[in-house]
Amino acid sequence: MRSLIIGAAGFVGAYLIRHLHQELGHQTAVTKLPHEQIRPECCDLDIYNLDILDADAVFRLLQKVHPDYIFHLAAQSSVAAAWKNPGITVDINVHGVVNVLEAVRKLEFRTRILLVGSGEEYGLVQPDEIPVSEENRICPGNIYAATKACQNMLGKIYARAYGLEVIMVRAFNHIGPNQEPLFVVADFCRQVAWIEAGRQDAHMHVGNLEVKRDFTDVRDVVRAYAMLAESGESGETYNVGSGSAVSIAHILQMILNKSEANIMVETDPSRLRPVDLPVIEANIYKLQKITGWKPLIGLEQTVEETLDYWRQRAKADR
Ligand code: A2R
């Protein structure tokens, strides 16, 4: 099997490379932006520079690689950055995906394309809609979410109108070592590691601890992506999450329990969002029915390994 991961230099890309290339034995080609580096470094990985905004370059690359599967991860993936730069977010997340779909259409390939969207697409979910299923109405509440909802619609249209093999996922919060500390678990682990190493005073800054979110280890997430690329139905959307929401307070306590340091938790008003949904939880019936997927790595293990990762960074970055 020949797989192409577009946007492989990010958080998820490293884990997807490991899974496809090292565990499933796919012949794997990956793309990155010129300034980025691909990890892990495997000698027989085909690495290409690609800006998905360059339609001709996307076409030429696909023509050359002719993959059985495309995993489209390339994105402007930050909600905060999308508010600051809406134009470029729309370009990358919408125009970029059109470039990929158009290239496959023009080449008349039977490539199966997995488009990675987000649980954010659902937006304001009512309490009686939890756990949220794929049929729920979508009501994106921010620019990032709107671009991912648009990507989803485009994928569906290319599948229906042109018969392309396109599978869409809506990924909920995924976590693990190596994630940017823009995301809550990585941020908490980094702060604890920094306090332990004497690089931050004993005050830990937190936002709203009451909200509940659906967290999945990134290694389980990439297994679900590979299974869906293989057996997902074209034109369909699948939630990828654990199916069970936990409060941020619970995660914080889990992390604090793993530390001997004397830490004082402080609410930082700048971390509170104007609109915070009380609970986001995925209904994963559709994913499980078609793939039999189950998360294998528990929250406790992910948190432990993420904290270890940041403890090592606290030493190494000195
Ligand atoms: O923004 P950068 O420099 O970190 O690069 C990101 C890259 N990327 C692009 N690749 C090709 N052409 C572009 N015009 C372009 N703009 C950005 O896509 C980054 O290396 C990669 C996405 O990786 P992350 O931002 O780390 O996202 P992550 O966590 O791996 O999530 C993968 C997918 C994304 O579609 C998210 O929106 C979704 O899962 O949750």
Short mmCIF file of C-alpha atoms and ligand atoms in Angstrom, two decimals:
data_model
loop_
_atom_site.label_atom_id
_atom_site.label_comp_id
_atom_site.label_asym_id
_atom_site.label_seq_id
_atom_site.Cartn_x
_atom_site.Cartn_y
_atom_site.Cartn_z
CA MET A 1 0.00 0.00 0.00
CA ARG A 2 1.25 3.47 -0.84
CA SER A 3 0.21 6.29 1.49
CA LEU A 4 0.77 10.02 1.21
CA ILE A 5 0.54 12.20 4.30
CA ILE A 6 0.06 15.85 3.39
CA GLY A 7 1.18 18.16 6.21
CA ALA A 8 3.21 15.49 8.01
CA ALA A 9 5.50 17.76 10.04
CA GLY A 10 2.88 18.63 12.66
CA PHE A 11 1.79 16.98 15.91
CA VAL A 12 -0.38 14.25 14.37
CA GLY A 13 1.92 13.67 11.37
CA ALA A 14 4.75 12.18 13.45
CA TYR A 15 2.41 9.61 14.98
CA LEU A 16 0.73 8.81 11.68
CA ILE A 17 4.12 8.21 10.04
CA ARG A 18 5.01 5.77 12.81
CA HIS A 19 1.71 3.93 12.48
CA LEU A 20 1.50 3.68 8.68
CA HIS A 21 5.17 3.22 7.93
CA GLN A 22 6.55 1.30 10.88
CA GLU A 23 3.50 -0.61 12.15
CA LEU A 24 1.41 -1.23 9.01
CA GLY A 25 4.37 -1.36 6.60
CA HIS A 26 2.89 1.08 4.06
CA GLN A 27 5.25 2.60 1.56
CA THR A 28 4.94 6.17 2.83
CA ALA A 29 5.48 9.55 1.20
CA VAL A 30 5.11 12.70 3.25
CA THR A 31 4.95 16.43 2.60
CA LYS A 32 6.13 19.34 4.68
CA LEU A 33 6.73 23.05 4.24
CA PRO A 34 10.34 23.95 3.29
CA HIS A 35 11.20 25.29 6.79
CA GLU A 36 9.84 22.20 8.57
CA GLN A 37 11.46 18.95 9.62
CA ILE A 38 9.92 15.51 9.51
CA ARG A 39 10.09 13.32 12.61
CA PRO A 40 10.62 10.44 13.11
CA GLU A 41 13.55 10.20 10.71
CA CYS A 42 13.08 6.98 8.76
CA CYS A 43 15.56 6.33 5.97
CA ASP A 44 13.05 4.97 3.47
CA LEU A 45 10.46 7.70 3.80
CA ASP A 46 9.90 9.81 0.66
CA ILE A 47 9.90 13.43 1.80
CA TYR A 48 8.66 16.30 -0.39
CA ASN A 49 8.30 20.02 0.15
CA LEU A 50 4.79 21.14 -0.72
CA ASP A 51 2.73 24.26 -0.19
CA ILE A 52 -0.86 23.16 -0.71
CA LEU A 53 -1.73 26.63 -1.97
CA ASP A 54 0.28 25.88 -5.11
CA ALA A 55 -2.27 23.94 -7.20
CA ASP A 56 0.25 22.97 -9.92
CA ALA A 57 2.71 21.64 -7.36
CA VAL A 58 -0.05 19.61 -5.70
CA PHE A 59 -1.02 18.14 -9.09
CA ARG A 60 2.59 17.28 -10.03
CA LEU A 61 3.28 15.66 -6.68
CA LEU A 62 0.15 13.51 -6.81
CA GLN A 63 0.93 12.51 -10.37
CA LYS A 64 4.38 11.39 -9.26
CA VAL A 65 3.40 9.60 -6.04
CA HIS A 66 0.07 8.11 -7.19
CA PRO A 67 -0.93 7.04 -3.67
CA ASP A 68 -3.57 4.52 -2.67
CA TYR A 69 -4.36 6.67 0.35
CA ILE A 70 -4.04 10.38 1.08
CA PHE A 71 -4.16 11.56 4.68
CA HIS A 72 -4.77 15.30 4.51
CA LEU A 73 -3.46 16.87 7.72
CA ALA A 74 -2.13 20.17 6.34
CA ALA A 75 -3.98 23.02 7.95
CA GLN A 76 -3.89 26.22 9.86
CA SER A 77 -4.96 24.29 12.95
CA SER A 78 -5.17 26.93 15.66
CA VAL A 79 -8.51 28.48 16.65
CA ALA A 80 -6.73 31.55 18.07
CA ALA A 81 -4.57 32.08 14.95
CA ALA A 82 -7.69 31.78 12.79
CA TRP A 83 -9.29 34.76 14.57
CA LYS A 84 -6.12 36.76 13.91
CA ASN A 85 -5.62 35.65 10.30
CA PRO A 86 -8.98 34.65 8.83
CA GLY A 87 -7.89 35.11 5.21
CA ILE A 88 -4.91 32.78 5.32
CA THR A 89 -6.91 30.26 7.38
CA VAL A 90 -9.59 30.13 4.68
CA ASP A 91 -6.90 29.86 2.00
CA ILE A 92 -5.11 26.91 3.63
CA ASN A 93 -8.08 25.03 5.08
CA VAL A 94 -10.50 25.54 2.18
CA HIS A 95 -8.57 26.47 -0.95
CA GLY A 96 -5.79 24.01 -0.02
CA VAL A 97 -8.21 21.10 0.19
CA VAL A 98 -9.79 22.06 -3.14
CA ASN A 99 -6.33 21.88 -4.71
CA VAL A 100 -5.92 18.31 -3.43
CA LEU A 101 -9.43 17.19 -4.48
CA GLU A 102 -9.09 18.83 -7.90
CA ALA A 103 -5.74 17.15 -8.55
CA VAL A 104 -7.19 13.70 -7.74
CA ARG A 105 -10.23 14.44 -9.91
CA LYS A 106 -8.17 15.57 -12.91
CA LEU A 107 -5.80 12.62 -12.58
CA GLU A 108 -8.80 10.26 -12.37
CA PHE A 109 -7.16 8.38 -9.51
CA ARG A 110 -9.10 5.97 -7.29
CA THR A 111 -7.09 7.25 -4.30
CA ARG A 112 -8.96 7.15 -1.00
CA ILE A 113 -8.69 10.57 0.66
CA LEU A 114 -9.11 11.13 4.39
CA LEU A 115 -9.95 14.74 5.27
CA VAL A 116 -9.32 15.62 8.90
CA GLY A 117 -11.91 17.96 10.35
CA SER A 118 -12.78 18.81 13.92
CA GLY A 119 -15.36 18.37 16.67
CA GLU A 120 -15.33 22.20 16.69
CA GLU A 121 -17.53 22.04 13.59
CA TYR A 122 -20.57 21.25 15.76
CA GLY A 123 -20.20 24.51 17.71
CA LEU A 124 -22.97 25.29 20.14
CA VAL A 125 -24.32 21.87 21.10
CA GLN A 126 -27.40 21.67 23.32
CA PRO A 127 -27.28 19.47 26.45
CA ASP A 128 -29.79 17.02 24.94
CA GLU A 129 -27.55 16.62 21.85
CA ILE A 130 -24.69 15.15 23.94
CA PRO A 131 -22.96 12.88 22.99
CA VAL A 132 -22.98 14.62 19.62
CA SER A 133 -23.43 12.40 16.57
CA GLU A 134 -22.48 13.04 12.94
CA GLU A 135 -26.11 13.77 11.98
CA ASN A 136 -26.32 16.65 14.46
CA ARG A 137 -26.72 20.08 12.89
CA ILE A 138 -23.42 21.95 12.69
CA CYS A 139 -23.15 25.49 13.98
CA PRO A 140 -19.46 26.52 13.84
CA GLY A 141 -18.71 29.20 16.41
CA ASN A 142 -15.30 30.34 15.19
CA ILE A 143 -13.40 30.83 11.95
CA TYR A 144 -11.30 27.68 12.25
CA ALA A 145 -14.47 25.61 12.78
CA ALA A 146 -16.17 27.27 9.79
CA THR A 147 -13.27 26.38 7.49
CA LYS A 148 -13.32 22.76 8.68
CA ALA A 149 -17.10 22.58 8.17
CA CYS A 150 -16.54 23.91 4.65
CA GLN A 151 -13.84 21.29 4.03
CA ASN A 152 -16.31 18.63 5.13
CA MET A 153 -18.99 19.89 2.72
CA LEU A 154 -16.51 20.03 -0.16
CA GLY A 155 -15.39 16.47 0.54
CA LYS A 156 -18.97 15.28 0.46
CA ILE A 157 -19.67 17.12 -2.79
CA TYR A 158 -16.56 15.73 -4.53
CA ALA A 159 -17.60 12.23 -3.44
CA ARG A 160 -21.19 12.66 -4.71
CA ALA A 161 -20.64 14.74 -7.82
CA TYR A 162 -17.41 13.21 -9.14
CA GLY A 163 -17.34 9.79 -7.46
CA LEU A 164 -14.08 10.53 -5.63
CA GLU A 165 -13.35 8.32 -2.63
CA VAL A 166 -13.42 10.87 0.19
CA ILE A 167 -13.86 10.06 3.89
CA MET A 168 -14.25 12.86 6.40
CA VAL A 169 -13.45 12.73 10.09
CA ARG A 170 -14.33 15.08 12.94
CA ALA A 171 -11.56 14.69 15.48
CA PHE A 172 -12.19 15.66 19.10
CA ASN A 173 -9.39 16.70 21.52
CA HIS A 174 -6.31 14.58 20.93
CA ILE A 175 -3.36 14.67 23.26
CA GLY A 176 0.09 13.19 23.85
CA PRO A 177 3.80 13.94 24.06
CA ASN A 178 5.12 16.54 21.61
CA GLN A 179 1.92 18.62 21.41
CA GLU A 180 2.26 22.40 21.41
CA PRO A 181 1.40 23.91 24.83
CA LEU A 182 -1.41 25.88 23.19
CA PHE A 183 -3.60 22.93 24.14
CA VAL A 184 -4.74 22.37 27.71
CA VAL A 185 -3.09 19.07 28.68
CA ALA A 186 0.26 19.98 27.14
CA ASP A 187 0.02 23.42 28.77
CA PHE A 188 -0.67 21.99 32.27
CA CYS A 189 2.12 19.40 31.95
CA ARG A 190 4.56 22.04 30.75
CA GLN A 191 3.74 24.33 33.66
CA VAL A 192 4.17 21.54 36.24
CA ALA A 193 7.49 20.47 34.67
CA TRP A 194 8.68 24.09 34.58
CA ILE A 195 7.70 24.62 38.26
CA GLU A 196 9.49 21.40 39.27
CA ALA A 197 12.60 22.54 37.41
CA GLY A 198 12.49 26.00 39.04
CA ARG A 199 11.80 27.69 35.71
CA GLN A 200 8.39 29.04 36.77
CA ASP A 201 7.26 30.18 40.24
CA ALA A 202 4.84 27.90 42.14
CA HIS A 203 1.73 29.43 40.59
CA MET A 204 0.02 27.44 37.91
CA HIS A 205 -2.29 29.43 35.63
CA VAL A 206 -5.51 27.82 34.51
CA GLY A 207 -8.72 28.72 32.66
CA ASN A 208 -12.22 27.31 33.11
CA LEU A 209 -11.86 24.00 35.00
CA GLU A 210 -15.54 23.07 34.99
CA VAL A 211 -15.96 22.31 31.29
CA LYS A 212 -15.80 18.70 30.13
CA ARG A 213 -14.02 17.59 26.98
CA ASP A 214 -13.51 14.33 25.11
CA PHE A 215 -9.79 13.43 25.12
CA THR A 216 -8.11 10.65 23.13
CA ASP A 217 -4.45 9.68 22.91
CA VAL A 218 -3.04 10.75 19.54
CA ARG A 219 -1.78 7.18 18.91
CA ASP A 220 -5.34 5.87 19.14
CA VAL A 221 -6.48 8.73 16.89
CA VAL A 222 -4.07 7.81 14.09
CA ARG A 223 -5.13 4.15 14.32
CA ALA A 224 -8.71 5.30 13.76
CA TYR A 225 -7.58 7.39 10.74
CA ALA A 226 -5.86 4.39 9.15
CA MET A 227 -8.90 2.16 9.76
CA LEU A 228 -11.27 4.75 8.30
CA ALA A 229 -9.07 5.31 5.26
CA GLU A 230 -9.33 1.61 4.60
CA SER A 231 -12.95 0.85 5.43
CA GLY A 232 -14.83 4.15 5.83
CA GLU A 233 -17.66 4.78 3.40
CA SER A 234 -16.96 7.42 0.78
CA GLY A 235 -18.87 10.68 1.32
CA GLU A 236 -19.44 9.88 4.99
CA THR A 237 -18.26 11.67 8.12
CA TYR A 238 -17.00 9.90 11.26
CA ASN A 239 -16.45 11.31 14.74
CA VAL A 240 -13.11 10.30 16.25
CA GLY A 241 -13.00 10.63 20.03
CA SER A 242 -13.08 8.53 23.17
CA GLY A 243 -16.86 8.82 23.57
CA SER A 244 -16.49 9.97 27.15
CA ALA A 245 -15.96 13.52 28.43
CA VAL A 246 -13.96 14.40 31.54
CA SER A 247 -13.65 17.75 33.29
CA ILE A 248 -10.54 19.86 32.96
CA ALA A 249 -10.46 19.91 36.79
CA HIS A 250 -10.18 16.10 36.79
CA ILE A 251 -7.24 16.21 34.37
CA LEU A 252 -5.56 18.94 36.39
CA GLN A 253 -5.87 16.84 39.56
CA MET A 254 -4.45 13.83 37.72
CA ILE A 255 -1.40 15.86 36.70
CA LEU A 256 -0.94 17.45 40.14
CA ASN A 257 -1.12 14.00 41.79
CA LYS A 258 1.94 13.00 39.76
CA SER A 259 4.05 15.82 41.15
CA GLU A 260 5.75 16.29 44.51
CA ALA A 261 6.06 20.05 43.98
CA ASN A 262 4.05 22.48 46.06
CA ILE A 263 1.87 24.06 43.37
CA MET A 264 -0.75 26.80 43.75
CA VAL A 265 -3.50 26.85 41.14
CA GLU A 266 -4.66 30.29 40.03
CA THR A 267 -7.44 31.22 37.60
CA ASP A 268 -6.11 33.49 34.89
CA PRO A 269 -8.97 35.63 33.47
CA SER A 270 -7.15 35.85 30.11
CA ARG A 271 -7.57 32.08 29.75
CA LEU A 272 -11.35 32.21 30.13
CA ARG A 273 -13.20 32.15 26.81
CA PRO A 274 -16.21 34.38 26.15
CA VAL A 275 -18.24 31.33 25.13
CA ASP A 276 -17.25 27.99 26.59
CA LEU A 277 -19.46 25.00 25.92
CA PRO A 278 -20.02 23.10 29.20
CA VAL A 279 -19.66 19.59 27.69
CA ILE A 280 -18.29 18.30 24.40
CA GLU A 281 -18.50 14.55 23.97
CA ALA A 282 -18.46 12.49 20.78
CA ASN A 283 -20.88 9.76 19.84
CA ILE A 284 -18.52 7.21 18.27
CA TYR A 285 -21.05 4.53 17.35
CA LYS A 286 -20.57 5.08 13.60
CA LEU A 287 -16.76 4.79 13.79
CA GLN A 288 -16.92 1.67 15.95
CA LYS A 289 -19.57 0.02 13.82
CA ILE A 290 -17.53 0.25 10.63
CA THR A 291 -14.02 -0.30 12.04
CA GLY A 292 -14.35 -1.99 15.44
CA TRP A 293 -11.93 0.68 16.76
CA LYS A 294 -11.52 1.11 20.50
CA PRO A 295 -9.13 3.44 22.32
CA LEU A 296 -6.28 1.39 23.81
CA ILE A 297 -4.34 4.03 25.73
CA GLY A 298 -6.02 5.37 28.88
CA LEU A 299 -5.98 8.98 30.01
CA GLU A 300 -3.74 8.17 32.97
CA GLN A 301 -1.01 6.79 30.66
CA THR A 302 -1.23 9.67 28.19
CA VAL A 303 -0.99 12.23 30.97
CA GLU A 304 1.95 10.39 32.54
CA GLU A 305 3.85 10.27 29.24
CA THR A 306 3.03 13.87 28.38
CA LEU A 307 4.32 15.00 31.77
CA ASP A 308 7.51 12.93 31.30
CA TYR A 309 7.99 14.52 27.89
CA TRP A 310 7.78 18.02 29.39
CA ARG A 311 10.09 17.08 32.28
CA GLN A 312 12.70 16.07 29.71
CA ARG A 313 12.13 19.30 27.77
CA ALA A 314 12.53 21.28 31.02
CA LYS A 315 16.02 19.80 31.33
CA ALA A 316 16.98 19.79 27.65
CA ASP A 317 15.87 23.37 26.83
CA ARG A 318 18.13 24.92 29.49
O1 A2R B 1 1.64 26.04 10.17
P1 A2R B 1 2.87 25.21 10.23
O2 A2R B 1 4.11 25.89 9.72
O3 A2R B 1 3.04 24.54 11.58
O4 A2R B 1 2.67 24.02 9.14
C1 A2R B 1 1.51 23.18 9.23
C2 A2R B 1 1.17 22.61 7.86
N1 A2R B 1 0.71 23.64 6.92
C3 A2R B 1 0.82 23.51 5.58
N2 A2R B 1 1.27 22.52 4.80
C4 A2R B 1 1.28 22.70 3.49
N3 A2R B 1 0.87 23.84 2.87
C5 A2R B 1 0.41 24.87 3.60
N4 A2R B 1 0.02 26.00 2.97
C6 A2R B 1 0.37 24.74 5.02
N5 A2R B 1 0.01 25.56 6.05
C7 A2R B 1 0.22 24.88 7.19
O5 A2R B 1 0.21 21.62 8.19
C8 A2R B 1 1.71 21.91 10.03
O6 A2R B 1 2.99 21.35 9.85
C9 A2R B 1 0.66 20.98 9.40
C10 A2R B 1 -0.52 20.77 10.34
O7 A2R B 1 -0.03 20.29 11.53
P2 A2R B 1 -0.47 20.86 12.97
O8 A2R B 1 -0.76 22.32 12.87
O9 A2R B 1 0.52 20.39 14.01
O10 A2R B 1 -1.85 20.12 13.19
P3 A2R B 1 -2.09 18.67 13.87
O11 A2R B 1 -2.29 18.83 15.34
O12 A2R B 1 -1.04 17.73 13.38
O13 A2R B 1 -3.50 18.32 13.26
C11 A2R B 1 -3.64 17.65 12.01
C12 A2R B 1 -5.03 17.93 11.46
C13 A2R B 1 -5.24 19.41 11.11
O14 A2R B 1 -5.99 19.43 9.91
C14 A2R B 1 -6.06 19.95 12.25
O15 A2R B 1 -6.84 21.05 11.86
C15 A2R B 1 -6.91 18.72 12.61
O16 A2R B 1 -6.03 17.61 12.44
O17 A2R B 1 -7.33 18.75 13.95
#
